[in-house]
């Protein structure tokens, strides 16, 4: 939501003009690894600050830490081995699951084994390319409401672009996979989710040290209330749909219907799994895409030469076109900007796996105690894999260059059996929203605000993203 009256400041007047050679903000790699306490603190405050220069230079870094042996893999062949070829030998990391379970239960993101397989089978039909394409009009209509609302604001109104993107992506979920609505105002739900991520969603030192659950975890104030708001919305969503079915009315073919049908089937999903997946899809389905859009808007303001190229593409191809039916695969620069934003600021900045049995990864032995970490943050900035990795350069993702990128050097959506089920949905949504915004508006960086990436389950701009909204 807009934060106050328009301001009369020439955007970026107080800072040097962005140039193609400046690099977008990121914590500098450490010269030396953090000691035990430092590591615990950094995992809690901002896990992307733990990486050393070695991580960005070497294909694999294996080290004993206070939380056990950690093996950071940035070699594409070894990553394929862990995520695809020998995926059956790995579970999701215990720490990640511990952080996510209180909010998301045993849903698709956190489940393992047969429970995961049956959930994935039940939900795959919601994310076929055909069904995703059928969501385009709803996504375009949400984008149109956003630009209409912004159009009513005075020129140069300051807004929090991150908050705006969170609301708009929640609205997209409301209009697509939860077609009876989200049972809560997007603003209330968004606030509860942010509060959750800032409290229960942070890695607690006791969890990192694998201490028993009965030991109280301090410093999580507000998390429980946030969770209660979230859980109430999930219960209401389920109750509404059950009432509709009880009245014998036809239910829309959306995520809820597929979940409830899977619940009804023989050996189908347990009630807890249905509930867990509603929570999972609300959380996983908007935060990540909202961050992708926020980082894209930030990077375009940071590198105005790319913003101009994008505007030219949108003006030439979209003009007055109805985005509900527009062939979005023609928007090559729009997609390249989004893919480059996902490279520099991957919303899922790390994926952790725990070996079930011993394995060899790029010649190194790993066993059940080892945390095998595949970090898109590190991988996407790795010196062996990218030219000038810190630089914002969407041309890496223009069609010909794109083909030269190793499949396992670029993993914003993961890979293998646990690959993001919503990748196609997210990309389509991000392209439509960025095109709709760019057609009418130009967003500039707010003067004097320093943007800093922080990892709180997802990678977001710390404290929001103040920007100045200008009409084009
Ligand atoms: C730009 C947006 C997104 C990004 C960057 C992203 C990233 C990821 C990544 C990296 C994984 C794999 C995690 C791992 O292997 O440990 C994942 C899994 C998942 N994502 Fe996404 N995601 C995005 C959007 C979405 C959307 C829109 C939805 C739903 C509508 C979604 C739902 C899920 C679910 C349910 C899983 C778990 C899949 C499984 O384990 O079978 N994501 N996501």
Coordinates of C-alpha atoms and ligand atoms in Angstrom, one line a residue:
X1 CA 0.0 0.0 0.0
X2 CA 1.2 3.5 -0.7
X3 CA 3.0 4.8 2.4
X4 CA 2.5 8.6 2.3
X5 CA 2.0 11.7 0.1
X6 CA 4.0 12.2 -3.1
X7 CA 7.5 13.4 -2.6
X8 CA 9.3 16.0 -4.7
X9 CA 12.8 14.6 -4.9
X10 CA 14.6 13.9 -8.1
X11 CA 15.0 10.1 -7.9
X12 CA 18.6 9.0 -7.1
X13 CA 19.7 12.7 -6.9
X14 CA 21.8 11.8 -3.9
X15 CA 23.6 8.9 -5.3
X16 CA 25.9 8.3 -8.3
X17 CA 24.0 7.4 -11.5
X18 CA 23.8 3.6 -11.7
X19 CA 26.1 2.2 -14.4
X20 CA 26.4 -1.2 -16.1
X21 CA 29.7 -1.8 -14.1
X22 CA 28.3 -1.3 -10.6
X23 CA 27.2 -4.4 -8.9
X24 CA 24.0 -4.9 -7.0
X25 CA 24.2 -5.3 -3.2
X26 CA 25.4 -8.5 -1.6
X27 CA 27.4 -9.4 1.5
X28 CA 31.0 -9.7 0.5
X29 CA 32.4 -13.3 0.8
X30 CA 34.4 -13.9 4.0
X31 CA 38.1 -14.4 3.9
X32 CA 37.9 -17.0 6.7
X33 CA 35.0 -19.3 7.9
X34 CA 33.1 -18.2 10.9
X35 CA 33.7 -19.9 14.3
X36 CA 31.0 -21.8 16.1
X37 CA 29.1 -19.0 17.8
X38 CA 29.5 -16.7 14.8
X39 CA 28.0 -19.4 12.5
X40 CA 25.0 -19.9 14.9
X41 CA 24.4 -16.1 15.0
X42 CA 24.7 -15.7 11.2
X43 CA 22.4 -18.7 10.5
X44 CA 19.8 -16.9 12.7
X45 CA 20.3 -13.4 11.4
X46 CA 21.2 -13.8 7.7
X47 CA 22.5 -17.2 6.4
X48 CA 23.8 -15.7 3.2
X49 CA 26.5 -14.0 5.2
X50 CA 28.2 -17.3 6.1
X51 CA 29.9 -18.0 2.8
X52 CA 33.7 -17.6 2.3
X53 CA 35.6 -16.8 -0.9
X54 CA 36.4 -20.6 -1.2
X55 CA 32.7 -21.3 -1.6
X56 CA 32.6 -19.1 -4.7
X57 CA 35.8 -20.4 -6.1
X58 CA 35.8 -24.2 -5.5
X59 CA 33.4 -26.8 -6.8
X60 CA 33.0 -28.5 -3.4
X61 CA 33.8 -27.4 0.2
X62 CA 33.6 -29.9 3.0
X63 CA 34.2 -28.7 6.5
X64 CA 33.5 -29.7 10.1
X65 CA 31.3 -27.1 11.8
X66 CA 29.7 -26.7 15.2
X67 CA 26.5 -28.1 13.6
X68 CA 28.3 -31.1 12.1
X69 CA 30.0 -31.8 8.8
X70 CA 28.8 -29.5 6.0
X71 CA 29.4 -30.3 2.3
X72 CA 28.7 -27.3 0.0
X73 CA 28.4 -28.6 -3.6
X74 CA 28.7 -26.2 -6.6
X75 CA 29.8 -28.7 -9.2
X76 CA 27.0 -29.2 -11.7
X77 CA 27.9 -32.9 -12.2
X78 CA 27.9 -33.6 -8.5
X79 CA 24.7 -31.6 -8.0
X80 CA 23.0 -33.8 -10.7
X81 CA 24.2 -36.8 -8.8
X82 CA 22.6 -35.6 -5.5
X83 CA 19.4 -34.1 -6.8
X84 CA 18.6 -36.5 -9.7
X85 CA 20.7 -39.6 -10.2
X86 CA 21.0 -40.7 -6.6
X87 CA 18.1 -38.7 -5.2
X88 CA 16.6 -41.8 -3.5
X89 CA 19.6 -41.7 -1.1
X90 CA 18.7 -38.2 0.2
X91 CA 16.1 -36.7 2.5
X92 CA 15.5 -33.0 2.9
X93 CA 17.7 -31.3 5.5
X94 CA 16.4 -31.7 9.1
X95 CA 17.0 -28.1 9.9
X96 CA 14.9 -26.8 6.9
X97 CA 12.1 -29.2 7.8
X98 CA 12.2 -28.1 11.4
X99 CA 11.8 -24.5 10.5
X100 CA 9.0 -25.1 8.0
X101 CA 7.0 -27.9 9.8
X102 CA 5.3 -25.7 12.5
X103 CA 3.7 -23.6 9.8
X104 CA 3.4 -26.1 6.9
X105 CA 2.9 -29.4 8.6
X106 CA 3.5 -32.5 6.5
X107 CA 2.7 -30.9 3.1
X108 CA 4.4 -31.4 -0.3
X109 CA 7.4 -29.2 0.6
X110 CA 8.3 -31.1 3.8
X111 CA 6.9 -34.6 3.4
X112 CA 9.2 -37.6 2.6
X113 CA 8.7 -41.1 1.2
X114 CA 5.3 -42.5 0.3
X115 CA 3.5 -39.5 1.8
X116 CA 5.4 -37.2 -0.5
X117 CA 4.8 -39.5 -3.5
X118 CA 1.1 -39.7 -3.1
X119 CA 0.8 -35.9 -2.5
X120 CA 2.9 -35.1 -5.6
X121 CA 0.8 -37.5 -7.7
X122 CA -2.4 -36.0 -6.4
X123 CA -1.3 -32.4 -7.1
X124 CA 0.5 -32.7 -10.4
X125 CA -2.7 -32.2 -12.5
X126 CA -3.1 -28.7 -11.0
X127 CA 0.2 -27.7 -12.6
X128 CA 0.1 -29.0 -16.1
X129 CA 1.1 -26.4 -18.8
X130 CA -2.5 -26.4 -20.1
X131 CA -4.1 -25.6 -16.7
X132 CA -1.4 -23.0 -15.9
X133 CA -2.2 -21.3 -19.3
X134 CA -5.8 -21.2 -18.3
X135 CA -4.9 -19.0 -15.3
X136 CA -3.6 -16.3 -17.6
X137 CA -6.8 -14.2 -17.7
X138 CA -7.1 -14.3 -13.9
X139 CA -3.4 -13.2 -13.5
X140 CA -3.9 -10.4 -16.1
X141 CA -7.0 -9.2 -14.3
X142 CA -5.1 -9.0 -10.9
X143 CA -2.4 -7.1 -12.7
X144 CA -4.9 -4.7 -14.2
X145 CA -6.4 -4.0 -10.8
X146 CA -2.9 -3.2 -9.5
X147 CA -2.2 -0.8 -12.3
X148 CA -5.6 0.8 -11.9
X149 CA -5.1 1.3 -8.2
X150 CA -1.6 2.7 -8.7
X151 CA -2.9 4.9 -11.5
X152 CA -5.1 6.7 -8.9
X153 CA -2.0 7.7 -6.9
X154 CA -0.3 11.0 -7.5
X155 CA 2.9 10.9 -9.6
X156 CA 6.0 10.2 -7.5
X157 CA 4.2 8.5 -4.6
X158 CA 6.5 6.5 -2.4
X159 CA 5.5 2.9 -2.1
X160 CA 6.9 -0.2 -0.5
X161 CA 7.3 -2.3 -3.7
X162 CA 7.9 -5.5 -1.6
X163 CA 4.7 -5.2 0.3
X164 CA 2.8 -4.4 -3.0
X165 CA 4.2 -7.5 -4.6
X166 CA 3.3 -9.7 -1.6
X167 CA -0.3 -8.5 -1.8
X168 CA -0.6 -8.9 -5.6
X169 CA 0.8 -12.4 -5.6
X170 CA -1.6 -13.4 -2.8
X171 CA -4.4 -12.0 -4.9
X172 CA -3.2 -14.2 -7.8
X173 CA -3.5 -17.3 -5.6
X174 CA -6.9 -16.2 -4.5
X175 CA -8.1 -16.0 -8.2
X176 CA -6.4 -19.2 -9.4
X177 CA -5.7 -22.2 -7.2
X178 CA -7.9 -21.1 -4.3
X179 CA -10.9 -19.9 -6.2
X180 CA -13.2 -19.4 -3.1
X181 CA -10.7 -16.9 -1.8
X182 CA -8.2 -17.0 1.0
X183 CA -10.6 -16.4 3.9
X184 CA -8.5 -13.5 5.1
X185 CA -7.6 -10.0 3.8
X186 CA -4.4 -10.3 1.8
X187 CA -2.9 -7.6 4.0
X188 CA -3.7 -9.5 7.2
X189 CA -2.4 -12.8 5.8
X190 CA 0.7 -11.2 4.4
X191 CA 1.5 -9.6 7.7
X192 CA 1.0 -12.9 9.6
X193 CA 3.3 -14.7 7.1
X194 CA 6.0 -12.0 7.4
X195 CA 5.8 -12.2 11.2
X196 CA 6.1 -16.0 11.1
X197 CA 9.1 -15.8 8.8
X198 CA 10.7 -13.2 11.1
X199 CA 10.2 -15.4 14.2
X200 CA 9.5 -19.1 13.9
X201 CA 10.9 -19.0 10.3
X202 CA 14.4 -18.1 11.6
X203 CA 17.0 -20.8 12.3
X204 CA 17.2 -21.1 16.1
X205 CA 20.6 -22.0 17.5
X206 CA 19.0 -24.9 19.5
X207 CA 17.6 -26.3 16.3
X208 CA 20.9 -25.9 14.5
X209 CA 22.6 -27.8 17.3
X210 CA 19.8 -30.4 17.2
X211 CA 18.9 -30.0 20.8
X212 CA 15.6 -31.6 22.0
X213 CA 12.3 -30.0 21.2
X214 CA 11.3 -29.6 24.9
X215 CA 14.0 -27.0 25.5
X216 CA 12.3 -23.6 25.2
X217 CA 13.3 -21.5 22.2
X218 CA 13.3 -17.9 23.3
X219 CA 13.2 -15.0 20.9
X220 CA 10.2 -16.2 18.9
X221 CA 7.6 -13.7 20.2
X222 CA 4.7 -13.1 17.9
X223 CA 5.3 -16.2 15.9
X224 CA 2.6 -18.3 17.6
X225 CA -0.1 -15.6 17.1
X226 CA 1.0 -15.2 13.4
X227 CA 0.7 -19.0 13.0
X228 CA -2.8 -18.9 14.6
X229 CA -4.0 -16.3 12.1
X230 CA -2.6 -18.4 9.3
X231 CA -4.1 -21.6 10.6
X232 CA -7.6 -20.0 11.0
X233 CA -7.5 -18.9 7.4
X234 CA -6.6 -22.5 6.4
X235 CA -9.5 -24.0 8.4
X236 CA -12.0 -21.5 7.0
X237 CA -10.8 -22.3 3.4
X238 CA -11.4 -26.0 4.1
X239 CA -14.8 -25.5 5.8
X240 CA -16.1 -23.3 3.0
X241 CA -15.3 -25.8 0.4
X242 CA -16.8 -28.7 2.4
X243 CA -20.0 -26.7 2.8
X244 CA -20.2 -26.1 -0.9
X245 CA -19.7 -29.8 -1.6
X246 CA -22.3 -30.7 1.1
X247 CA -24.8 -28.5 -0.7
X248 CA -24.2 -30.6 -3.8
X249 CA -22.9 -27.6 -5.7
X250 CA -20.3 -28.1 -8.4
X251 CA -16.8 -27.2 -7.2
X252 CA -14.3 -25.4 -9.4
X253 CA -11.4 -27.6 -10.6
X254 CA -8.8 -25.9 -8.5
X255 CA -6.2 -27.0 -6.0
X256 CA -8.7 -27.5 -3.2
X257 CA -10.9 -29.9 -5.3
X258 CA -7.8 -32.0 -6.3
X259 CA -6.8 -32.1 -2.6
X260 CA -10.2 -33.1 -1.4
X261 CA -10.6 -35.7 -4.2
X262 CA -7.2 -37.1 -3.2
X263 CA -8.5 -37.2 0.4
X264 CA -11.6 -39.2 -0.7
X265 CA -9.7 -41.7 -2.8
X266 CA -8.8 -45.1 -1.4
X267 CA -5.4 -44.8 0.4
X268 CA -5.8 -41.0 -0.3
X269 CA -4.4 -38.0 1.6
X270 CA -5.0 -37.8 5.3
X271 CA -7.0 -34.8 6.6
X272 CA -3.7 -33.4 8.0
X273 CA -2.1 -33.6 4.7
X274 CA -4.9 -31.7 3.0
X275 CA -4.6 -29.0 5.7
X276 CA -0.8 -29.0 5.4
X277 CA -1.0 -28.5 1.6
X278 CA -3.4 -25.6 1.8
X279 CA -0.8 -23.9 4.1
X280 CA 2.1 -25.0 1.9
X281 CA 0.6 -23.6 -1.3
X282 CA -0.3 -20.2 0.3
X283 CA 3.2 -19.8 1.7
X284 CA 5.3 -21.3 -1.1
X285 CA 3.0 -19.9 -3.8
X286 CA 3.3 -16.2 -3.2
X287 CA 6.4 -15.2 -1.1
X288 CA 8.8 -16.6 -3.7
X289 CA 7.1 -14.9 -6.7
X290 CA 6.7 -11.7 -4.7
X291 CA 10.4 -11.6 -4.0
X292 CA 11.2 -12.4 -7.7
X293 CA 9.2 -9.4 -8.7
X294 CA 10.6 -7.1 -6.0
X295 CA 14.2 -8.0 -7.0
X296 CA 13.3 -7.5 -10.7
X297 CA 11.9 -4.0 -10.0
X298 CA 14.9 -3.1 -7.9
X299 CA 17.4 -4.3 -10.5
X300 CA 15.7 -2.4 -13.3
X301 CA 15.8 0.8 -11.2
X302 CA 19.5 0.0 -10.5
X303 CA 20.3 -0.4 -14.2
X304 CA 18.2 2.0 -16.1
X305 CA 19.7 1.0 -19.4
X306 CA 18.0 -2.4 -19.0
X307 CA 14.8 -0.7 -17.9
X308 CA 14.8 1.2 -21.2
X309 CA 15.3 -2.0 -23.2
X310 CA 12.4 -3.6 -21.3
X311 CA 10.1 -0.6 -21.9
X312 CA 10.9 -0.7 -25.6
X313 CA 10.0 -4.4 -25.8
X314 CA 6.8 -3.9 -23.8
X315 CA 5.8 -0.8 -25.8
X316 CA 6.5 -2.5 -29.2
X317 CA 4.8 -5.8 -28.4
X318 CA 2.2 -5.2 -25.8
X319 CA 1.0 -1.7 -26.7
X320 CA -2.7 -1.8 -25.8
X321 CA -2.9 -5.6 -26.1
X322 CA -5.1 -7.5 -23.6
X323 CA -2.6 -9.4 -21.4
X324 CA -5.3 -12.0 -20.8
X325 CA -4.7 -13.5 -24.2
X326 CA -1.3 -12.1 -25.2
X327 CA 1.4 -14.7 -26.3
X328 CA 3.7 -14.0 -23.4
X329 CA 6.5 -16.2 -24.8
X330 CA 7.2 -13.3 -27.2
X331 CA 8.4 -11.2 -24.2
X332 CA 12.0 -12.3 -24.4
X333 CA 13.6 -9.4 -22.5
X334 CA 11.0 -9.5 -19.8
X335 CA 11.7 -13.2 -19.2
X336 CA 15.5 -12.6 -19.3
X337 CA 15.2 -9.8 -16.7
X338 CA 13.2 -12.1 -14.4
X339 CA 15.6 -15.1 -14.9
X340 CA 18.6 -12.8 -14.2
X341 CA 16.9 -11.5 -11.0
X342 CA 16.3 -15.2 -10.0
X343 CA 20.0 -15.8 -10.6
X344 CA 21.3 -12.9 -8.5
X345 CA 18.6 -13.1 -5.8
X346 CA 17.3 -16.7 -5.8
X347 CA 14.2 -16.7 -3.4
X348 CA 15.1 -20.2 -2.3
X349 CA 18.7 -19.4 -1.5
X350 CA 19.7 -22.8 -0.3
X351 CA 18.6 -26.4 -0.5
X352 CA 19.9 -28.9 2.1
X353 CA 19.9 -32.7 1.8
X354 CA 20.7 -35.4 4.4
X355 CA 22.2 -38.6 3.0
X356 CA 20.3 -41.7 4.1
X357 CA 23.3 -44.0 3.5
X358 CA 26.9 -43.3 2.6
X359 CA 27.7 -41.8 -0.7
X360 CA 30.5 -40.2 -2.7
X361 CA 30.0 -36.7 -4.0
X362 CA 32.7 -35.5 -6.4
X363 CA 35.2 -37.9 -4.8
X364 CA 34.3 -36.9 -1.2
X365 CA 32.7 -39.3 1.2
X366 CA 29.4 -38.2 2.8
X367 CA 27.3 -40.0 5.4
X368 CA 24.2 -39.6 7.5
X369 CA 25.8 -36.9 9.6
X370 CA 26.7 -34.7 6.7
X371 CA 24.6 -31.7 5.6
X372 CA 24.9 -31.6 1.9
X373 CA 24.1 -28.0 0.9
X374 CA 23.3 -26.9 -2.6
X375 CA 23.0 -23.1 -2.4
X376 CA 21.6 -21.3 -5.5
X377 CA 23.0 -18.1 -3.9
X378 CA 26.6 -19.5 -4.1
X379 CA 26.1 -21.5 -7.3
X380 CA 24.6 -18.5 -9.2
X381 CA 27.6 -16.4 -8.2
X382 CA 30.3 -19.1 -8.7
X383 CA 33.4 -17.9 -10.4
X384 CA 33.9 -21.1 -12.4
X385 CA 30.4 -21.1 -13.8
X386 CA 29.6 -17.4 -14.6
X387 CA 31.4 -14.5 -16.3
X388 CA 31.4 -11.5 -13.9
X389 CA 28.9 -13.2 -11.7
X390 CA 28.1 -10.2 -9.5
X391 CA 27.0 -8.1 -12.4
X392 CA 23.4 -7.7 -13.4
X393 CA 23.3 -8.7 -17.1
X394 CA 20.0 -10.2 -18.4
X395 CA 21.7 -10.8 -21.8
X396 CA 22.9 -14.1 -20.3
X397 CA 19.4 -15.3 -20.6
X398 CA 18.6 -14.1 -24.1
X399 CA 17.8 -17.2 -26.2
X400 CA 21.2 -18.1 -27.7
X401 CA 23.3 -17.4 -24.6
X402 CA 20.6 -19.2 -22.5
X403 CA 21.3 -22.5 -24.2
X404 CA 24.9 -22.4 -23.1
X405 CA 24.0 -22.3 -19.4
X406 CA 24.5 -25.7 -17.7
X407 CA 21.2 -27.1 -16.5
X408 CA 22.8 -27.7 -13.1
X409 CA 24.5 -24.3 -12.7
X410 CA 21.2 -22.5 -12.5
X411 CA 18.7 -23.8 -10.0
X412 CA 16.2 -21.2 -8.9
X413 CA 13.5 -23.9 -8.9
X414 CA 15.7 -26.9 -7.9
X415 CA 15.9 -30.1 -10.0
X416 CA 15.0 -33.7 -9.9
X417 CA 11.9 -35.3 -8.3
X418 CA 11.6 -32.4 -5.7
X419 CA 11.7 -29.7 -8.3
X420 CA 9.4 -26.8 -7.7
X421 CA 5.9 -27.9 -8.7
X422 CA 4.9 -24.2 -9.2
X423 CA 7.8 -23.1 -11.5
X424 CA 5.6 -22.6 -14.6
X425 CA 2.9 -20.9 -12.6
X426 CA 5.4 -18.5 -11.0
X427 CA 7.2 -17.6 -14.3
X428 CA 3.9 -16.9 -16.1
X429 CA 2.7 -14.8 -13.2
X430 CA 6.0 -12.8 -12.9
X431 CA 6.1 -12.1 -16.7
X432 CA 2.4 -10.9 -16.8
X433 CA 2.9 -8.7 -13.7
X434 CA 6.2 -7.2 -14.8
X435 CA 4.8 -6.5 -18.3
X436 CA 1.7 -4.8 -16.9
X437 CA 3.7 -2.7 -14.4
X438 CA 6.3 -1.6 -17.0
X439 CA 3.6 -0.7 -19.6
X440 CA 2.3 2.1 -17.3
X441 CA 4.9 2.8 -14.6
X442 CA 8.6 3.4 -13.9
X443 CA 9.8 2.7 -10.4
X444 CA 12.9 4.4 -9.0
X445 CA 14.9 3.7 -5.9
X446 CA 13.9 5.7 -2.9
X447 CA 16.7 8.2 -2.0
X448 CA 18.9 7.3 0.9
X449 CA 17.5 3.8 1.4
X450 CA 20.1 1.1 1.3
X451 CA 18.8 -2.2 -0.1
X452 CA 20.2 -5.3 1.6
X453 CA 19.3 -8.9 0.9
X454 CA 18.3 -11.0 3.9
X455 CA 17.5 -14.7 4.0
X456 CA 14.4 -15.5 6.1
X457 CA 13.3 -18.8 4.6
X458 CA 13.1 -16.8 1.3
X459 CA 15.6 -14.1 0.2
X460 CA 13.9 -10.7 0.6
X461 CA 15.0 -7.1 0.7
X462 CA 15.5 -6.3 4.4
X463 CA 12.8 -4.0 5.8
X464 CA 10.9 -3.8 2.5
X465 CA 11.7 -2.0 -0.8
X466 CA 10.8 1.7 -0.7
X467 CA 10.5 3.0 -4.3
X468 CA 9.1 6.0 -6.0
X469 CA 6.2 5.3 -8.4
X470 CA 6.2 7.4 -11.6
X471 CA 3.7 7.3 -14.4
X472 CA 5.2 6.8 -17.9
Ligands
LIG1 C1 9.8 -17.7 -8.3 C2 9.0 -18.4 -7.5 C3 9.5 -19.7 -6.9 C4 10.7 -20.2 -6.6 C5 12.0 -19.5 -6.8 C6 10.5 -21.5 -6.0 C7 11.6 -22.3 -5.6 C8 11.4 -23.6 -5.2 C9 12.5 -24.6 -5.0 C10 14.0 -24.3 -5.2 C11 12.0 -25.7 -4.6 C12 12.8 -27.0 -4.3 C13 13.2 -27.1 -2.9 C14 14.2 -28.3 -2.7 O1 14.4 -29.1 -3.6 O2 14.6 -28.4 -1.5 C15 10.6 -25.6 -4.6 C16 9.6 -26.5 -4.2 C17 8.3 -26.3 -4.2 N1 7.6 -25.2 -4.6 FE1 8.4 -23.6 -5.4 N2 9.2 -21.8 -6.0 C18 8.5 -20.8 -6.6 C19 7.1 -20.7 -6.7 C20 6.2 -21.6 -6.3 C21 4.8 -21.5 -6.5 C22 4.1 -20.4 -7.3 C23 4.3 -22.6 -5.9 C24 2.8 -23.0 -5.9 C25 1.8 -22.4 -6.4 C26 5.3 -23.4 -5.4 C27 5.2 -24.5 -4.7 C28 6.3 -25.4 -4.3 C29 6.1 -26.7 -3.7 C30 4.8 -27.3 -3.2 C31 7.3 -27.3 -3.6 C32 7.7 -28.7 -3.1 C33 7.7 -29.7 -4.2 C34 8.1 -31.1 -3.8 O3 8.9 -31.3 -2.9 O4 7.5 -32.0 -4.4 N3 6.5 -22.7 -5.6 N4 10.3 -24.3 -5.0

